């Protein structure tokens, strides 16, 4: 979406006399060097558009910032805004075409990811029905998400030698897991038939639990016993790693790992704040592990799509002690790069505490004291900046905690006090956002 840049500052002194223009240069230089807006502006790169397609010349600077990273985490300041979705597709296209990326990873279940992956690689069905069936209760049941999957499939049709892949890196729910049990069973019967009966026995009570609420209603000791069975099955298969690399084996082992992750997740207790934090930490850890699996086994680099909070290095919410981005930095070092979003004003879709329906919400302009208030004074409507290499005044300002918008599924949410430079490597700021386009039932 092309925009005409706003005039954020008046041209001063056009009619002033010569004497008015001869203020001491040292004083002006000192004032400018301490001004965060001026400092950020010197490092900012204007975005031509947030929509995919067309020239990507304005993203070349972003490509240099990404450098040789193998995984790029691309966040979103809300779960329900058009521009965050379309910008993700735009950046993914650029990374595919210019930086060798091949996998789009999303915080959806491993099983949903398998179904999306099959579709973009030429499987049956259509993107609209698939997205609605898989994500009807999620933030991403949108026209924008359908557009992304359709583009990935069209790309694969034209480039069969270099297929794009889709990864769901989140926990599976019991309702979705049957095909994982079948995937492990099929591999074992074909390659390790002596394990088949033992694995079937271990998995039998887990296969029968296809209702998440009923699963969580079981006594904790019973849920822990189920998790133990899942890990025992995973361990048996792990011990049978073939001598030569086998894609079929690695996929079956990841199915078994996903079953064990679900078992662990449903064996966690939320009865205290400490236990709830441990559960949230576990979820972010396994999302990082699954993303790293894709990096090892799909043959290309990974764009990780999630909320700002999940791709970040630093948590601002005590309910989330360590984020996926921090786990990935521990694992990959500088091969992981985090990109966060901010916005000044606009619309989004979100649920409320008393309704699960996604409805339009509105946020007015940022107010003094907010990170977004100062960021929006930069002369560009939409821009990005590398916070690692910005001028000192910009880095000092970006490293202080200030009120910042961060909205998840439910509205209202936040704002929170966030240190932007400690949370991400690169920041994308948008002047105005609009609600995403929810698919009709």
Coordinates of C-alpha atoms in Angstrom, one line a residue:
X1 CA 0.0 0.0 0.0
X2 CA 1.7 3.2 -1.2
X3 CA 1.4 6.2 0.9
X4 CA 2.3 9.8 0.6
X5 CA 4.7 10.7 3.4
X6 CA 3.3 13.1 6.0
X7 CA 5.0 16.4 6.7
X8 CA 6.1 15.7 10.3
X9 CA 8.1 18.9 10.7
X10 CA 7.6 22.4 9.5
X11 CA 10.4 24.0 7.4
X12 CA 11.8 26.5 9.8
X13 CA 13.7 29.7 9.1
X14 CA 12.8 30.0 5.4
X15 CA 12.3 33.7 5.8
X16 CA 14.7 34.2 8.6
X17 CA 17.6 36.7 8.3
X18 CA 21.2 35.5 7.9
X19 CA 22.0 36.2 11.6
X20 CA 19.3 33.8 12.7
X21 CA 21.0 31.0 10.8
X22 CA 24.3 31.5 12.5
X23 CA 23.7 29.8 15.8
X24 CA 26.8 28.2 17.3
X25 CA 27.4 25.0 15.4
X26 CA 28.7 23.1 18.4
X27 CA 25.5 23.7 20.4
X28 CA 23.3 22.6 17.5
X29 CA 25.4 19.5 17.0
X30 CA 25.2 18.6 20.7
X31 CA 21.4 19.1 20.6
X32 CA 21.0 17.0 17.5
X33 CA 23.2 14.1 18.7
X34 CA 21.1 13.8 21.9
X35 CA 17.7 13.9 20.0
X36 CA 16.4 10.4 19.6
X37 CA 14.1 11.3 16.8
X38 CA 17.0 12.8 14.8
X39 CA 19.2 9.8 15.6
X40 CA 16.6 7.3 14.6
X41 CA 15.9 9.2 11.5
X42 CA 19.5 9.0 10.4
X43 CA 19.4 5.2 10.6
X44 CA 15.8 4.7 9.3
X45 CA 15.0 3.2 5.9
X46 CA 11.7 4.1 4.4
X47 CA 9.3 1.3 3.4
X48 CA 7.8 1.8 0.0
X49 CA 4.8 -0.4 0.9
X50 CA 3.6 -3.1 3.3
X51 CA 1.9 -5.0 0.5
X52 CA 3.6 -8.0 -1.3
X53 CA 4.5 -7.7 -4.9
X54 CA 6.2 -5.0 -6.9
X55 CA 9.7 -3.7 -6.4
X56 CA 11.7 -4.9 -3.4
X57 CA 14.4 -2.3 -3.7
X58 CA 13.5 -0.8 -0.4
X59 CA 14.1 -4.1 1.3
X60 CA 17.7 -4.4 0.3
X61 CA 18.8 -2.6 3.4
X62 CA 16.7 -5.1 5.4
X63 CA 18.5 -7.9 3.6
X64 CA 21.9 -6.5 4.7
X65 CA 20.6 -6.3 8.3
X66 CA 19.5 -9.9 8.2
X67 CA 23.0 -10.8 6.8
X68 CA 23.7 -14.5 7.0
X69 CA 21.0 -15.4 9.6
X70 CA 19.5 -18.9 9.2
X71 CA 16.3 -18.0 11.1
X72 CA 14.5 -14.7 11.1
X73 CA 11.8 -14.1 13.7
X74 CA 9.2 -11.6 12.3
X75 CA 6.8 -10.4 14.9
X76 CA 3.5 -8.6 15.0
X77 CA 2.3 -6.0 17.6
X78 CA -1.3 -7.3 17.3
X79 CA -2.6 -10.7 16.1
X80 CA -5.3 -9.1 14.0
X81 CA -4.0 -6.3 11.7
X82 CA -3.8 -6.4 7.9
X83 CA -0.4 -4.7 7.5
X84 CA 1.4 -7.1 9.8
X85 CA 0.1 -10.1 7.8
X86 CA 0.9 -8.5 4.4
X87 CA 4.3 -7.3 5.5
X88 CA 5.2 -10.8 6.5
X89 CA 4.3 -12.1 3.1
X90 CA 6.3 -9.3 1.5
X91 CA 9.4 -10.0 3.7
X92 CA 9.1 -13.8 3.2
X93 CA 9.0 -13.3 -0.6
X94 CA 12.1 -11.2 -0.5
X95 CA 14.0 -13.6 1.8
X96 CA 13.0 -16.5 -0.5
X97 CA 14.1 -14.8 -3.7
X98 CA 17.2 -13.0 -2.4
X99 CA 18.4 -14.8 0.7
X100 CA 17.7 -18.5 0.2
X101 CA 14.9 -18.9 2.7
X102 CA 12.5 -21.8 2.0
X103 CA 10.4 -22.4 5.2
X104 CA 7.6 -20.4 6.7
X105 CA 7.2 -21.3 10.4
X106 CA 4.1 -20.3 12.4
X107 CA 2.9 -20.7 16.0
X108 CA 0.3 -23.3 14.9
X109 CA 0.2 -26.9 15.8
X110 CA 2.6 -29.4 14.2
X111 CA -0.3 -31.2 12.6
X112 CA -1.8 -28.0 11.1
X113 CA 1.7 -27.3 9.7
X114 CA 1.7 -30.7 8.0
X115 CA -1.6 -30.0 6.3
X116 CA -0.5 -26.6 5.2
X117 CA 2.8 -28.0 4.0
X118 CA 1.0 -30.7 1.9
X119 CA -1.2 -28.0 0.3
X120 CA 1.6 -25.6 -0.7
X121 CA 3.5 -28.6 -2.2
X122 CA 0.6 -29.4 -4.5
X123 CA -1.8 -31.3 -2.2
X124 CA -5.6 -31.5 -2.7
X125 CA -8.1 -28.9 -1.6
X126 CA -8.0 -25.1 -1.6
X127 CA -6.4 -22.6 0.6
X128 CA -9.6 -20.9 1.8
X129 CA -11.3 -24.0 3.1
X130 CA -8.0 -25.4 4.6
X131 CA -7.3 -22.2 6.5
X132 CA -10.8 -21.9 7.8
X133 CA -10.9 -25.6 8.9
X134 CA -7.6 -25.4 10.7
X135 CA -7.7 -21.8 12.1
X136 CA -11.4 -20.9 12.6
X137 CA -10.7 -20.2 16.3
X138 CA -7.3 -18.7 15.8
X139 CA -6.2 -15.2 14.8
X140 CA -5.1 -16.3 11.3
X141 CA -8.4 -17.3 9.7
X142 CA -8.0 -14.3 7.4
X143 CA -7.9 -13.4 3.7
X144 CA -4.3 -12.4 4.2
X145 CA -3.3 -15.8 5.4
X146 CA -5.1 -17.5 2.4
X147 CA -3.1 -15.2 0.1
X148 CA 0.2 -16.3 1.7
X149 CA -0.5 -20.0 1.2
X150 CA -1.8 -19.4 -2.3
X151 CA 1.4 -17.6 -3.2
X152 CA 3.6 -20.4 -1.7
X153 CA 1.8 -23.0 -3.7
X154 CA 2.1 -20.9 -6.9
X155 CA 5.8 -20.5 -6.2
X156 CA 6.2 -24.2 -5.8
X157 CA 4.4 -24.9 -9.1
X158 CA 7.0 -22.7 -10.9
X159 CA 10.0 -23.9 -8.9
X160 CA 9.6 -27.7 -8.3
X161 CA 13.3 -28.0 -7.8
X162 CA 13.2 -25.6 -4.8
X163 CA 10.1 -26.2 -2.9
X164 CA 8.9 -23.9 -0.1
X165 CA 7.8 -25.6 3.1
X166 CA 5.4 -24.7 5.9
X167 CA 6.1 -25.6 9.5
X168 CA 3.7 -25.6 12.5
X169 CA 6.0 -25.3 15.5
X170 CA 3.5 -25.2 18.4
X171 CA 2.0 -27.9 20.6
X172 CA -0.5 -30.3 19.2
X173 CA -3.9 -30.7 20.7
X174 CA -5.2 -34.2 21.4
X175 CA -7.9 -33.6 18.8
X176 CA -5.4 -33.2 16.1
X177 CA -2.9 -36.0 16.9
X178 CA -4.3 -39.2 15.3
X179 CA -2.4 -38.8 12.0
X180 CA 0.9 -38.5 14.0
X181 CA 0.2 -41.9 15.7
X182 CA -0.5 -43.3 12.2
X183 CA 2.7 -41.7 10.8
X184 CA 4.8 -43.4 13.4
X185 CA 3.0 -46.7 13.0
X186 CA 3.4 -46.7 9.2
X187 CA 7.1 -46.1 9.4
X188 CA 7.7 -48.7 12.1
X189 CA 5.7 -51.4 10.3
X190 CA 7.7 -50.7 7.1
X191 CA 11.2 -50.4 8.7
X192 CA 11.2 -51.7 12.3
X193 CA 8.3 -54.2 12.4
X194 CA 9.5 -55.8 15.7
X195 CA 8.7 -52.5 17.4
X196 CA 5.1 -52.3 16.1
X197 CA 3.3 -54.1 18.8
X198 CA 5.2 -52.4 21.7
X199 CA 4.6 -48.9 20.2
X200 CA 0.9 -49.7 19.6
X201 CA 0.6 -50.7 23.3
X202 CA 2.3 -47.6 24.5
X203 CA 0.2 -45.3 22.3
X204 CA -3.2 -47.0 22.8
X205 CA -4.4 -44.9 25.8
X206 CA -3.1 -41.7 24.2
X207 CA -4.8 -42.3 20.8
X208 CA -8.1 -42.6 22.7
X209 CA -7.8 -39.1 24.2
X210 CA -9.2 -36.9 21.4
X211 CA -10.8 -34.2 23.7
X212 CA -8.4 -31.6 25.2
X213 CA -10.8 -30.6 27.9
X214 CA -11.3 -34.2 29.0
X215 CA -7.6 -34.8 28.9
X216 CA -6.9 -31.9 31.2
X217 CA -9.7 -33.2 33.5
X218 CA -7.7 -36.3 34.2
X219 CA -5.8 -36.5 37.5
X220 CA -2.3 -35.0 37.3
X221 CA -0.7 -38.4 38.1
X222 CA -2.6 -40.0 35.2
X223 CA -1.5 -37.3 32.8
X224 CA 2.1 -37.7 33.9
X225 CA 1.9 -41.4 33.3
X226 CA 0.6 -40.7 29.8
X227 CA 3.5 -38.4 29.1
X228 CA 5.9 -41.1 30.3
X229 CA 4.4 -43.5 27.8
X230 CA 4.8 -41.0 25.0
X231 CA 8.5 -40.5 25.9
X232 CA 9.1 -44.2 26.1
X233 CA 7.8 -44.6 22.6
X234 CA 9.9 -41.7 21.4
X235 CA 13.0 -43.3 23.0
X236 CA 12.4 -46.6 21.4
X237 CA 12.2 -45.1 17.9
X238 CA 15.2 -42.8 18.6
X239 CA 17.3 -45.8 19.4
X240 CA 16.6 -47.2 15.9
X241 CA 18.2 -44.3 14.0
X242 CA 19.4 -45.8 10.7
X243 CA 23.0 -45.7 9.6
X244 CA 22.3 -43.5 6.6
X245 CA 20.3 -40.3 6.7
X246 CA 16.6 -41.1 6.1
X247 CA 14.0 -38.4 5.6
X248 CA 11.2 -40.8 6.4
X249 CA 12.8 -41.7 9.7
X250 CA 13.4 -38.1 10.7
X251 CA 9.8 -37.2 10.0
X252 CA 8.5 -40.2 12.0
X253 CA 10.8 -39.4 14.9
X254 CA 9.5 -35.8 14.8
X255 CA 5.9 -37.1 14.9
X256 CA 6.9 -39.1 18.0
X257 CA 8.6 -36.0 19.5
X258 CA 5.4 -34.0 18.9
X259 CA 3.3 -36.6 20.6
X260 CA 5.7 -36.5 23.6
X261 CA 5.6 -32.7 23.6
X262 CA 1.8 -32.8 23.8
X263 CA 2.0 -35.3 26.6
X264 CA 4.4 -33.1 28.5
X265 CA 2.3 -30.0 27.9
X266 CA -0.9 -31.7 29.1
X267 CA 0.9 -33.0 32.2
X268 CA 1.8 -29.5 33.4
X269 CA -0.2 -27.9 36.2
X270 CA -1.6 -24.4 36.2
X271 CA -2.6 -24.5 39.9
X272 CA 0.0 -21.8 40.9
X273 CA 1.5 -18.8 39.2
X274 CA 4.9 -20.5 39.3
X275 CA 3.5 -23.6 37.6
X276 CA 1.7 -21.5 35.0
X277 CA 5.0 -19.7 34.2
X278 CA 6.7 -23.0 33.9
X279 CA 4.1 -24.1 31.4
X280 CA 4.5 -20.9 29.3
X281 CA 8.3 -21.4 29.3
X282 CA 7.9 -25.0 28.1
X283 CA 5.7 -23.9 25.2
X284 CA 8.2 -21.3 24.0
X285 CA 11.1 -23.8 24.4
X286 CA 9.5 -26.5 22.3
X287 CA 8.5 -23.9 19.6
X288 CA 12.1 -23.0 19.4
X289 CA 13.1 -26.7 19.2
X290 CA 10.7 -27.4 16.4
X291 CA 11.8 -24.4 14.4
X292 CA 15.4 -25.6 14.8
X293 CA 14.3 -29.0 13.6
X294 CA 13.0 -27.4 10.4
X295 CA 16.3 -25.6 9.9
X296 CA 18.1 -29.0 10.1
X297 CA 15.8 -31.1 8.0
X298 CA 14.0 -29.0 5.4
X299 CA 17.2 -27.8 3.6
X300 CA 16.8 -24.1 3.8
X301 CA 16.5 -21.0 6.0
X302 CA 13.4 -20.3 8.1
X303 CA 11.2 -17.3 8.6
X304 CA 9.5 -17.6 12.0
X305 CA 6.2 -15.8 12.3
X306 CA 4.7 -15.1 15.7
X307 CA 3.7 -12.3 18.0
X308 CA 6.4 -9.8 18.9
X309 CA 6.6 -11.3 22.4
X310 CA 7.4 -14.8 21.1
X311 CA 10.2 -13.8 18.7
X312 CA 11.8 -11.5 21.3
X313 CA 14.8 -11.9 23.4
X314 CA 13.4 -10.3 26.6
X315 CA 10.1 -10.9 28.2
X316 CA 8.0 -8.0 29.4
X317 CA 5.3 -10.1 30.9
X318 CA 6.0 -12.0 34.2
X319 CA 3.7 -14.8 33.0
X320 CA 6.2 -15.6 30.3
X321 CA 9.7 -16.1 31.8
X322 CA 11.6 -16.9 28.7
X323 CA 10.6 -16.4 25.1
X324 CA 11.1 -18.5 21.9
X325 CA 13.5 -15.8 20.6
X326 CA 15.7 -16.2 23.6
X327 CA 15.8 -19.9 23.2
X328 CA 16.7 -19.6 19.5
X329 CA 19.5 -17.1 20.3
X330 CA 20.9 -19.6 22.9
X331 CA 20.8 -22.3 20.2
X332 CA 21.8 -20.4 17.1
X333 CA 23.7 -17.3 18.3
X334 CA 23.8 -14.6 15.7
X335 CA 22.3 -16.9 13.1
X336 CA 19.0 -15.9 14.7
X337 CA 17.7 -12.3 14.0
X338 CA 14.6 -10.9 15.6
X339 CA 12.4 -8.2 13.9
X340 CA 9.7 -6.5 15.9
X341 CA 6.8 -4.2 14.9
X342 CA 5.4 -1.0 16.4
X343 CA 2.5 1.2 15.2
X344 CA 1.2 4.6 16.1
X345 CA -2.6 4.2 15.6
X346 CA -5.2 2.2 13.8
X347 CA -7.4 -1.0 13.8
X348 CA -7.2 -4.6 14.6
X349 CA -9.3 -7.7 15.2
X350 CA -9.4 -9.2 18.7
X351 CA -11.7 -11.1 21.0
X352 CA -12.9 -9.8 24.4
X353 CA -12.9 -11.5 27.8
X354 CA -16.6 -12.3 27.4
X355 CA -16.8 -13.1 23.7
X356 CA -14.8 -15.5 21.5
X357 CA -15.8 -13.6 18.4
X358 CA -13.2 -11.6 16.5
X359 CA -14.3 -8.0 16.2
X360 CA -12.7 -4.8 15.0
X361 CA -11.0 -2.7 17.6
X362 CA -9.4 0.7 17.4
X363 CA -6.3 2.4 18.9
X364 CA -5.9 6.1 18.8
X365 CA -2.5 7.9 18.3
X366 CA 0.2 7.1 20.8
X367 CA 0.5 9.5 23.7
X368 CA 3.6 11.2 25.1
X369 CA 5.8 8.8 27.1
X370 CA 5.0 5.9 24.8
X371 CA 7.7 4.4 22.6
X372 CA 5.4 4.8 19.6
X373 CA 4.8 8.5 20.2
X374 CA 8.5 9.3 19.6
X375 CA 9.0 6.7 16.8
X376 CA 6.1 8.2 14.9
X377 CA 7.9 11.6 14.8
X378 CA 10.4 10.2 12.3
X379 CA 9.6 11.8 8.9
X380 CA 8.8 8.5 7.2
X381 CA 5.3 7.0 7.7
X382 CA 6.6 3.5 7.6
X383 CA 10.2 2.5 8.1
X384 CA 12.7 0.1 9.6
X385 CA 15.8 0.5 11.6
X386 CA 18.7 -1.7 12.8
X387 CA 18.8 -1.1 16.5
X388 CA 22.2 -2.8 16.8
X389 CA 24.0 -0.2 14.7
X390 CA 21.8 2.9 15.2
X391 CA 23.5 6.1 16.4
X392 CA 24.3 6.1 20.2
X393 CA 21.5 8.5 21.1
X394 CA 19.0 6.2 19.3
X395 CA 20.4 3.1 21.0
X396 CA 20.3 4.7 24.4
X397 CA 16.7 5.8 23.9
X398 CA 15.6 2.4 22.4
X399 CA 17.1 0.5 25.3
X400 CA 14.9 2.1 28.0
X401 CA 11.6 0.5 29.0
X402 CA 8.6 2.5 28.1
X403 CA 4.9 2.0 27.6
X404 CA 4.4 0.1 24.4
X405 CA 1.4 -1.6 22.7
X406 CA 1.5 -5.4 22.5
X407 CA -1.9 -6.9 21.8
X408 CA -2.6 -10.6 21.6
X409 CA -5.9 -12.5 21.1
X410 CA -7.9 -10.6 23.7
X411 CA -8.7 -6.8 23.8
X412 CA -7.9 -4.8 25.8
X413 CA -4.4 -6.1 26.3
X414 CA -1.5 -4.1 27.8
X415 CA 0.1 -1.7 27.2
X416 CA 3.4 -3.0 28.6
X417 CA 6.7 -1.5 29.5
X418 CA 9.1 -2.8 26.8
X419 CA 12.8 -2.2 26.0
X420 CA 12.7 -2.4 22.2
X421 CA 16.5 -2.7 21.7
X422 CA 16.8 -5.5 24.2
X423 CA 13.9 -7.3 22.7
X424 CA 14.7 -7.3 18.9
X425 CA 17.6 -6.6 16.5
X426 CA 15.5 -4.7 13.9
X427 CA 12.4 -2.6 14.4
X428 CA 9.6 -1.9 11.8
X429 CA 7.4 1.0 12.6
X430 CA 4.1 1.6 10.8
X431 CA 2.2 4.9 11.2
X432 CA -1.3 3.4 10.8
X433 CA -2.7 -0.1 10.7
X434 CA -6.1 -1.5 9.7
X435 CA -8.1 -4.6 10.8
X436 CA -7.3 -7.9 9.0
X437 CA -10.0 -9.4 6.8
X438 CA -11.6 -12.3 8.6
X439 CA -12.9 -15.1 6.4
X440 CA -16.6 -15.4 6.3
X441 CA -18.0 -18.6 7.9

